[in-house]
Amino acid sequence: GILQHPDGTVLKQLQPPPRGPREQEFYNKVYDSDCCDSILLELREYLPKYFGVWSPPTAPNDTYLKLEDVTRKFNKPCIMDVKIGQKSYDPYASAEKIQQQVSKYPLMEEIGFLVLGMRVYHVSSDSYETQNQHYGRSLTKETVKDGISKFFHNGYCLRKDAIAASIQKIEKILEWFEGQKQLNFYASSLLFVYEGACQATTVRLSDVTLAEKRGVPKGLLSGGDILEYNNNIHVINSTENGKIEASVSKGLSKFYALHKKAYSKRHHSQLSLKVENLEKDNVWKSSTCITQEHLNGNVIPQLEKVFCHMPAEIKESANVEVRMIDFAHVFPSNTKDEGYIYGLKNLITVLQNILDN
C-alpha cells in the first residue's frame, strides 16, 4: 500500500528484487541532477516528483520510494488507476508468468489497457464509491466504455470537463512516446485524479426567466428573493446583487490509497446558489428557463444544465492530473513502445466516444 509521510509526500515500499531495485534505478536515472537528456527531462512532467528513498528509524532495512502526493491539492479527489499496454508481462517473463498474466485479463492485448481500480466522489451523497481490480477485469469490449464513464459520473451528471482535460493530458504523454525509442514500459499505469467537489463557478444567466409572471413560485420572498430547499440544496436568487455561484461545504479528509477500504460520509452537504449577471458578450446563445415546475420540483436537472453542460468557453478548466506510475518493468530499448502507444490511443478513443455521446 501507499503510506503518507508527515511532510506531505507518499511512501511506496520497494518491492523485492529485481522489481524494486529496477524501479528505484528508473527514478534515479530520470531525476538525476546531472541529467541532460531532453527525453528524460520531459518525462519528468508526466511522473510524480521523486524525492529519493526513505527508511523508518525503527526498520532501517525497509526501503521506501519517496514520491509526490498527486492528490494533495484536491479537496475531494476522484482517483483511477489504469494499466497501459498490450502486455502486462515483460520480455524476460517466464512462460508460467506470461500465462498467469494473460489469464488475468485475456482482452489486454486487444483493448490495450486495464482498469485496476477507481474511487469516485458522489456529490449527491457526499460519499465515495470504490471499484477494485475485479471490476476492471469484468469489462468487455462492449462494456469498457460504460465502465470508464462510471469514473467521470458524480451522481448528478457526467463530468465532461474532466474527460476533455484527461484526453488532453494523455495526448501529451502519447506525443512523448511517439518521439522516444529509449525505454519500453510493461505493467505500468496511468493515475487519473480530478476534483470531485463542485468548483465555485460563475455563469451567465441574463437570459434566464426565474418565474413566469402568471404564477409566482412558492417561497418567493419580499424584494424578489426566491428561497427554497430541495434535497439539501439551497437555492437563492437575489435580484439585488444578481449573482449565481456554486460551492459545496468542506469536509471529508483526502484519501490517497486507491484500494483503501475506509469509507467516510457526511450527511449535511449544502449546495448554495447565487445568481450573477455578466457582460452581454458572454450570454448563453440558447435561452434557459427555470420555471415554477423546476423550482418546486427537483432542482437537480437544472443544476446539471448549469454546472455540467456549460459552454466550454465560460466553464472553468477542470482540475485534473494524469501521471505515469509503477516502473518495476521498464527496460532499455531501441524501438518505439508500440504496446504502450496502442493502449494510449485506444484509451483516448474510448474517452472521446464517451465525450461525443
Short mmCIF file of C-alpha atoms in Angstrom, two decimals:
data_model
loop_
_atom_site.label_atom_id
_atom_site.label_comp_id
_atom_site.label_asym_id
_atom_site.label_seq_id
_atom_site.Cartn_x
_atom_site.Cartn_y
_atom_site.Cartn_z
CA GLY A 1 0.00 0.00 0.00
CA ILE A 2 0.86 3.67 -0.10
CA LEU A 3 1.83 5.39 3.17
CA GLN A 4 1.70 9.08 3.99
CA HIS A 5 4.83 10.84 5.21
CA PRO A 6 4.34 13.71 7.68
CA ASP A 7 5.89 16.11 5.16
CA GLY A 8 3.06 15.52 2.68
CA THR A 9 4.84 13.09 0.36
CA VAL A 10 3.82 9.45 -0.05
CA LEU A 11 5.92 6.35 0.55
CA LYS A 12 5.87 3.32 -1.72
CA GLN A 13 7.68 0.33 -0.25
CA LEU A 14 10.39 -1.05 -2.52
CA GLN A 15 9.38 -4.41 -3.98
CA PRO A 16 11.66 -7.47 -3.68
CA PRO A 17 14.44 -7.82 -6.30
CA PRO A 18 14.59 -7.45 -9.18
CA ARG A 19 11.44 -5.30 -9.38
CA GLY A 20 12.15 -2.90 -6.52
CA PRO A 21 15.77 -2.07 -7.44
CA ARG A 22 14.72 -1.72 -11.10
CA GLU A 23 12.05 0.85 -10.21
CA GLN A 24 14.46 2.73 -7.96
CA GLU A 25 17.06 2.74 -10.74
CA PHE A 26 14.45 4.14 -13.15
CA TYR A 27 13.58 7.04 -10.84
CA ASN A 28 17.26 7.72 -10.12
CA LYS A 29 18.02 7.87 -13.85
CA VAL A 30 15.12 10.20 -14.71
CA TYR A 31 15.68 12.50 -11.74
CA ASP A 32 19.49 12.52 -11.81
CA SER A 33 20.60 16.09 -11.08
CA ASP A 34 23.17 15.80 -13.89
CA CYS A 35 20.63 14.54 -16.43
CA CYS A 36 20.77 16.48 -19.70
CA ASP A 37 18.77 14.05 -21.85
CA SER A 38 15.81 16.02 -23.24
CA ILE A 39 13.69 12.85 -23.48
CA LEU A 40 14.11 12.07 -19.78
CA LEU A 41 13.77 15.71 -18.74
CA GLU A 42 10.40 15.90 -20.49
CA LEU A 43 9.36 12.58 -18.97
CA ARG A 44 9.55 14.20 -15.51
CA GLU A 45 6.45 16.23 -16.41
CA TYR A 46 4.38 13.03 -16.55
CA LEU A 47 5.63 11.35 -13.36
CA PRO A 48 5.09 12.09 -9.68
CA LYS A 49 8.10 14.04 -8.39
CA TYR A 50 10.75 11.80 -6.85
CA PHE A 51 12.50 12.68 -3.58
CA GLY A 52 14.84 9.71 -3.21
CA VAL A 53 14.40 6.82 -0.78
CA TRP A 54 13.48 6.75 2.89
CA SER A 55 13.71 4.19 5.67
CA PRO A 56 11.96 4.35 9.05
CA PRO A 57 14.34 4.67 12.03
CA THR A 58 12.79 1.57 13.60
CA ALA A 59 13.31 -0.56 10.46
CA PRO A 60 16.39 0.71 8.59
CA ASN A 61 16.32 -2.25 6.21
CA ASP A 62 12.87 -1.32 4.88
CA THR A 63 13.24 1.00 1.92
CA TYR A 64 10.54 3.27 0.53
CA LEU A 65 10.40 5.43 -2.57
CA LYS A 66 9.51 8.97 -1.52
CA LEU A 67 7.10 10.43 -4.08
CA GLU A 68 4.87 13.42 -4.66
CA ASP A 69 1.29 13.01 -3.42
CA VAL A 70 -0.57 13.80 -6.65
CA THR A 71 -3.88 14.04 -4.76
CA ARG A 72 -2.65 16.55 -2.19
CA LYS A 73 -4.10 19.68 -3.84
CA PHE A 74 -7.57 18.16 -4.26
CA ASN A 75 -10.44 18.59 -1.85
CA LYS A 76 -12.44 15.52 -2.96
CA PRO A 77 -10.03 13.59 -5.20
CA CYS A 78 -11.53 11.10 -7.65
CA ILE A 79 -8.83 8.53 -8.45
CA MET A 80 -8.47 5.86 -11.13
CA ASP A 81 -5.56 3.53 -11.84
CA VAL A 82 -5.36 2.21 -15.43
CA LYS A 83 -2.67 -0.25 -16.51
CA ILE A 84 -1.49 0.61 -20.03
CA GLY A 85 -0.14 -1.62 -22.81
CA GLN A 86 -0.97 -4.77 -24.70
CA LYS A 87 1.20 -6.91 -22.44
CA SER A 88 1.33 -6.83 -18.66
CA TYR A 89 4.44 -9.05 -18.62
CA ASP A 90 7.95 -8.02 -19.61
CA PRO A 91 10.27 -9.65 -22.24
CA TYR A 92 12.09 -11.63 -19.55
CA ALA A 93 8.97 -13.20 -18.02
CA SER A 94 8.82 -16.98 -17.74
CA ALA A 95 6.21 -18.99 -19.63
CA GLU A 96 4.42 -19.54 -16.33
CA LYS A 97 4.39 -15.79 -15.58
CA ILE A 98 3.12 -14.99 -19.09
CA GLN A 99 0.28 -17.49 -18.75
CA GLN A 100 -0.59 -16.11 -15.31
CA GLN A 101 -0.76 -12.51 -16.58
CA VAL A 102 -2.70 -13.35 -19.74
CA SER A 103 -5.27 -15.38 -17.80
CA LYS A 104 -5.95 -12.40 -15.52
CA TYR A 105 -7.26 -10.33 -18.42
CA PRO A 106 -7.21 -12.05 -21.82
CA LEU A 107 -8.53 -8.89 -23.53
CA MET A 108 -5.45 -6.85 -22.56
CA GLU A 109 -3.83 -7.30 -25.97
CA GLU A 110 -6.98 -6.26 -27.81
CA ILE A 111 -8.12 -3.39 -25.56
CA GLY A 112 -4.65 -2.13 -24.62
CA PHE A 113 -5.47 -1.13 -21.04
CA LEU A 114 -6.99 -2.46 -17.83
CA VAL A 115 -8.82 -0.54 -15.09
CA LEU A 116 -7.15 -1.59 -11.83
CA GLY A 117 -9.49 0.37 -9.58
CA MET A 118 -11.29 3.66 -9.00
CA ARG A 119 -12.71 5.83 -6.26
CA VAL A 120 -15.37 8.33 -7.30
CA TYR A 121 -16.82 11.10 -5.15
CA HIS A 122 -20.60 11.40 -5.42
CA VAL A 123 -21.81 14.92 -4.69
CA SER A 124 -25.38 13.73 -4.08
CA SER A 125 -24.48 11.51 -1.12
CA ASP A 126 -21.18 13.18 -0.10
CA SER A 127 -19.52 9.77 -0.21
CA TYR A 128 -17.08 7.72 -2.27
CA GLU A 129 -17.86 4.74 -4.47
CA THR A 130 -14.97 2.29 -4.82
CA GLN A 131 -14.33 -0.32 -7.50
CA ASN A 132 -11.43 -2.79 -7.30
CA GLN A 133 -9.47 -4.68 -9.94
CA HIS A 134 -12.21 -7.31 -10.29
CA TYR A 135 -14.46 -4.58 -11.68
CA GLY A 136 -11.90 -3.73 -14.35
CA ARG A 137 -11.33 -7.34 -15.31
CA SER A 138 -15.07 -7.82 -15.75
CA LEU A 139 -15.16 -5.18 -18.51
CA THR A 140 -15.51 -6.42 -22.10
CA LYS A 141 -15.12 -4.70 -25.47
CA GLU A 142 -18.82 -3.89 -25.29
CA THR A 143 -18.86 -2.58 -21.70
CA VAL A 144 -15.46 -0.90 -21.33
CA LYS A 145 -16.86 2.48 -22.43
CA ASP A 146 -19.57 2.43 -19.77
CA GLY A 147 -17.06 1.07 -17.27
CA ILE A 148 -14.71 4.01 -17.79
CA SER A 149 -17.55 6.58 -17.87
CA LYS A 150 -18.51 5.48 -14.35
CA PHE A 151 -15.34 7.17 -13.12
CA PHE A 152 -16.47 10.51 -14.52
CA HIS A 153 -20.03 10.44 -13.17
CA ASN A 154 -20.55 12.27 -9.88
CA GLY A 155 -24.07 11.07 -9.11
CA TYR A 156 -25.66 14.08 -10.79
CA CYS A 157 -24.07 14.20 -14.21
CA LEU A 158 -21.16 13.19 -16.42
CA ARG A 159 -18.11 15.38 -15.80
CA LYS A 160 -17.36 16.10 -19.45
CA ASP A 161 -14.90 18.82 -18.44
CA ALA A 162 -12.76 16.26 -16.59
CA ILE A 163 -12.93 13.85 -19.55
CA ALA A 164 -11.81 16.53 -22.01
CA ALA A 165 -8.93 17.60 -19.75
CA SER A 166 -7.87 13.96 -19.28
CA ILE A 167 -7.77 13.41 -23.05
CA GLN A 168 -5.51 16.45 -23.48
CA LYS A 169 -3.08 15.16 -20.84
CA ILE A 170 -2.99 11.63 -22.30
CA GLU A 171 -2.28 13.12 -25.73
CA LYS A 172 0.80 14.87 -24.31
CA ILE A 173 2.06 11.56 -22.92
CA LEU A 174 1.33 9.91 -26.27
CA GLU A 175 3.42 12.59 -28.03
CA TRP A 176 6.32 11.75 -25.72
CA PHE A 177 6.05 8.03 -26.53
CA GLU A 178 5.85 8.73 -30.27
CA GLY A 179 9.11 10.64 -30.05
CA GLN A 180 11.27 8.27 -27.96
CA LYS A 181 12.93 4.89 -28.54
CA GLN A 182 14.92 4.64 -25.30
CA LEU A 183 12.51 2.88 -22.98
CA ASN A 184 9.75 0.27 -23.10
CA PHE A 185 7.18 0.12 -20.28
CA TYR A 186 5.37 -3.01 -19.11
CA ALA A 187 2.75 -3.33 -16.33
CA SER A 188 2.93 0.44 -15.86
CA SER A 189 -0.13 2.57 -15.11
CA LEU A 190 -1.68 5.97 -15.55
CA LEU A 191 -3.03 7.56 -12.38
CA PHE A 192 -6.04 9.82 -13.04
CA VAL A 193 -7.12 12.37 -10.44
CA TYR A 194 -9.77 15.05 -10.76
CA GLU A 195 -11.59 17.31 -8.33
CA GLY A 196 -14.89 15.76 -7.32
CA ALA A 197 -16.22 18.71 -5.34
CA CYS A 198 -18.22 21.34 -7.20
CA GLN A 199 -15.95 24.26 -8.01
CA ALA A 200 -17.03 27.86 -7.44
CA THR A 201 -18.40 28.60 -10.88
CA THR A 202 -19.73 31.79 -12.39
CA VAL A 203 -22.21 31.55 -15.22
CA ARG A 204 -24.28 33.93 -17.30
CA LEU A 205 -27.94 33.78 -16.71
CA SER A 206 -29.10 37.17 -18.01
CA ASP A 207 -31.32 35.29 -20.43
CA VAL A 208 -32.92 33.17 -17.73
CA THR A 209 -36.53 33.51 -16.62
CA LEU A 210 -36.78 32.51 -12.97
CA ALA A 211 -40.58 32.81 -12.70
CA GLU A 212 -43.41 33.30 -15.08
CA LYS A 213 -45.49 36.41 -14.48
CA ARG A 214 -48.64 34.33 -14.25
CA GLY A 215 -47.50 32.16 -11.37
CA VAL A 216 -45.06 33.11 -8.64
CA PRO A 217 -43.24 30.08 -7.19
CA LYS A 218 -43.86 29.10 -3.61
CA GLY A 219 -41.21 30.63 -1.41
CA LEU A 220 -40.97 33.99 -3.19
CA LEU A 221 -39.89 36.47 -0.56
CA SER A 222 -40.42 40.20 -0.47
CA GLY A 223 -37.95 42.03 -2.70
CA GLY A 224 -37.93 39.21 -5.26
CA ASP A 225 -35.72 36.72 -3.37
CA ILE A 226 -36.57 33.08 -4.03
CA LEU A 227 -35.65 30.75 -1.19
CA GLU A 228 -36.29 27.05 -1.50
CA TYR A 229 -34.84 23.82 -0.15
CA ASN A 230 -34.72 20.58 -2.09
CA ASN A 231 -32.63 17.55 -1.12
CA ASN A 232 -30.15 19.61 0.91
CA ILE A 233 -29.75 22.07 -1.96
CA HIS A 234 -30.20 25.69 -1.05
CA VAL A 235 -31.28 27.81 -4.00
CA ILE A 236 -31.21 31.60 -3.79
CA ASN A 237 -31.92 34.11 -6.49
CA SER A 238 -31.11 37.60 -5.33
CA THR A 239 -32.35 40.25 -7.73
CA GLU A 240 -30.46 42.83 -5.72
CA ASN A 241 -26.90 41.71 -6.41
CA GLY A 242 -27.72 39.40 -9.33
CA LYS A 243 -25.06 36.72 -8.63
CA ILE A 244 -25.01 32.97 -9.31
CA GLU A 245 -22.33 30.90 -7.69
CA ALA A 246 -21.92 27.28 -6.65
CA SER A 247 -19.94 25.88 -3.79
CA VAL A 248 -20.00 22.82 -1.57
CA SER A 249 -19.16 22.99 2.12
CA LYS A 250 -15.84 21.43 3.01
CA GLY A 251 -15.32 18.22 4.90
CA LEU A 252 -14.12 14.64 4.47
CA SER A 253 -10.39 14.16 4.67
CA LYS A 254 -8.47 13.36 1.50
CA PHE A 255 -7.67 9.79 0.60
CA TYR A 256 -4.71 8.68 -1.46
CA ALA A 257 -4.62 4.88 -1.47
CA LEU A 258 -6.88 3.67 -4.26
CA HIS A 259 -7.76 0.41 -2.57
CA LYS A 260 -8.22 1.81 0.95
CA LYS A 261 -11.33 0.32 2.49
CA ALA A 262 -12.08 3.18 4.86
CA TYR A 263 -15.32 4.91 3.91
CA SER A 264 -16.34 8.31 5.12
CA LYS A 265 -19.67 10.07 4.77
CA ARG A 266 -21.14 13.36 5.87
CA HIS A 267 -24.90 13.78 5.99
CA HIS A 268 -25.21 17.50 5.51
CA SER A 269 -23.85 18.63 2.19
CA GLN A 270 -25.12 22.02 1.17
CA LEU A 271 -25.00 23.47 -2.27
CA SER A 272 -25.81 27.15 -2.39
CA LEU A 273 -26.53 29.19 -5.45
CA LYS A 274 -26.50 32.92 -6.06
CA VAL A 275 -27.30 34.49 -9.44
CA GLU A 276 -24.92 36.85 -11.37
CA ASN A 277 -25.24 38.96 -14.49
CA LEU A 278 -22.16 39.24 -16.68
CA GLU A 279 -21.46 41.31 -19.78
CA LYS A 280 -23.56 40.80 -22.90
CA ASP A 281 -20.82 39.21 -24.98
CA ASN A 282 -20.86 36.16 -22.69
CA VAL A 283 -24.59 35.50 -22.71
CA TRP A 284 -25.60 31.93 -23.46
CA LYS A 285 -26.72 31.56 -27.03
CA SER A 286 -29.61 29.31 -26.11
CA SER A 287 -32.21 30.56 -23.66
CA THR A 288 -32.53 28.66 -20.37
CA CYS A 289 -35.74 28.82 -18.40
CA ILE A 290 -36.11 27.81 -14.76
CA THR A 291 -39.88 27.53 -14.41
CA GLN A 292 -42.11 27.15 -11.38
CA GLU A 293 -42.21 23.41 -12.07
CA HIS A 294 -38.41 23.18 -11.90
CA LEU A 295 -38.18 25.19 -8.71
CA ASN A 296 -40.98 23.40 -6.85
CA GLY A 297 -39.92 20.01 -8.16
CA ASN A 298 -36.46 18.50 -8.39
CA VAL A 299 -33.82 21.15 -8.99
CA ILE A 300 -31.16 18.61 -9.93
CA PRO A 301 -31.89 18.68 -13.69
CA GLN A 302 -31.33 22.43 -13.63
CA LEU A 303 -28.05 22.05 -11.76
CA GLU A 304 -26.98 19.55 -14.42
CA LYS A 305 -27.62 22.09 -17.14
CA VAL A 306 -25.85 24.87 -15.30
CA PHE A 307 -22.82 23.10 -13.89
CA CYS A 308 -22.25 20.05 -16.10
CA HIS A 309 -23.16 21.23 -19.58
CA MET A 310 -21.98 24.82 -19.61
CA PRO A 311 -20.46 26.06 -22.87
CA ALA A 312 -16.73 25.34 -22.81
CA GLU A 313 -15.77 28.99 -23.23
CA ILE A 314 -17.27 30.00 -19.90
CA LYS A 315 -16.54 26.89 -17.88
CA GLU A 316 -13.59 26.80 -15.51
CA SER A 317 -10.81 24.50 -16.68
CA ALA A 318 -11.12 21.19 -14.87
CA ASN A 319 -8.64 20.42 -12.14
CA VAL A 320 -7.19 17.15 -13.49
CA GLU A 321 -3.92 15.24 -13.14
CA VAL A 322 -2.79 12.28 -15.26
CA ARG A 323 0.56 10.79 -14.19
CA MET A 324 2.52 7.69 -15.11
CA ILE A 325 3.23 5.36 -12.17
CA ASP A 326 4.65 1.88 -11.45
CA PHE A 327 8.01 1.32 -13.12
CA ALA A 328 9.17 -2.09 -11.91
CA HIS A 329 9.17 -3.34 -15.51
CA VAL A 330 10.85 -0.61 -17.56
CA PHE A 331 13.61 -1.73 -19.93
CA PRO A 332 16.07 -0.06 -22.33
CA SER A 333 15.03 -0.28 -25.98
CA ASN A 334 15.90 0.95 -29.45
CA THR A 335 12.34 0.83 -30.81
CA LYS A 336 9.10 2.65 -30.09
CA ASP A 337 6.96 1.19 -27.33
CA GLU A 338 4.17 0.11 -29.67
CA GLY A 339 2.21 -1.76 -27.00
CA TYR A 340 2.01 1.28 -24.74
CA ILE A 341 1.22 3.57 -27.69
CA TYR A 342 -1.59 1.23 -28.75
CA GLY A 343 -3.06 1.34 -25.24
CA LEU A 344 -2.91 5.14 -25.04
CA LYS A 345 -4.57 5.56 -28.44
CA ASN A 346 -7.33 3.12 -27.58
CA LEU A 347 -7.96 4.78 -24.22
CA ILE A 348 -8.19 8.18 -25.93
CA THR A 349 -10.69 6.71 -28.42
CA VAL A 350 -12.86 5.34 -25.60
CA LEU A 351 -12.79 8.65 -23.71
CA GLN A 352 -13.59 10.58 -26.89
CA ASN A 353 -16.55 8.29 -27.55
CA ILE A 354 -17.84 8.94 -24.03
CA LEU A 355 -17.47 12.66 -24.61
CA ASP A 356 -19.16 12.62 -28.02
CA ASN A 357 -22.10 10.51 -26.90
#
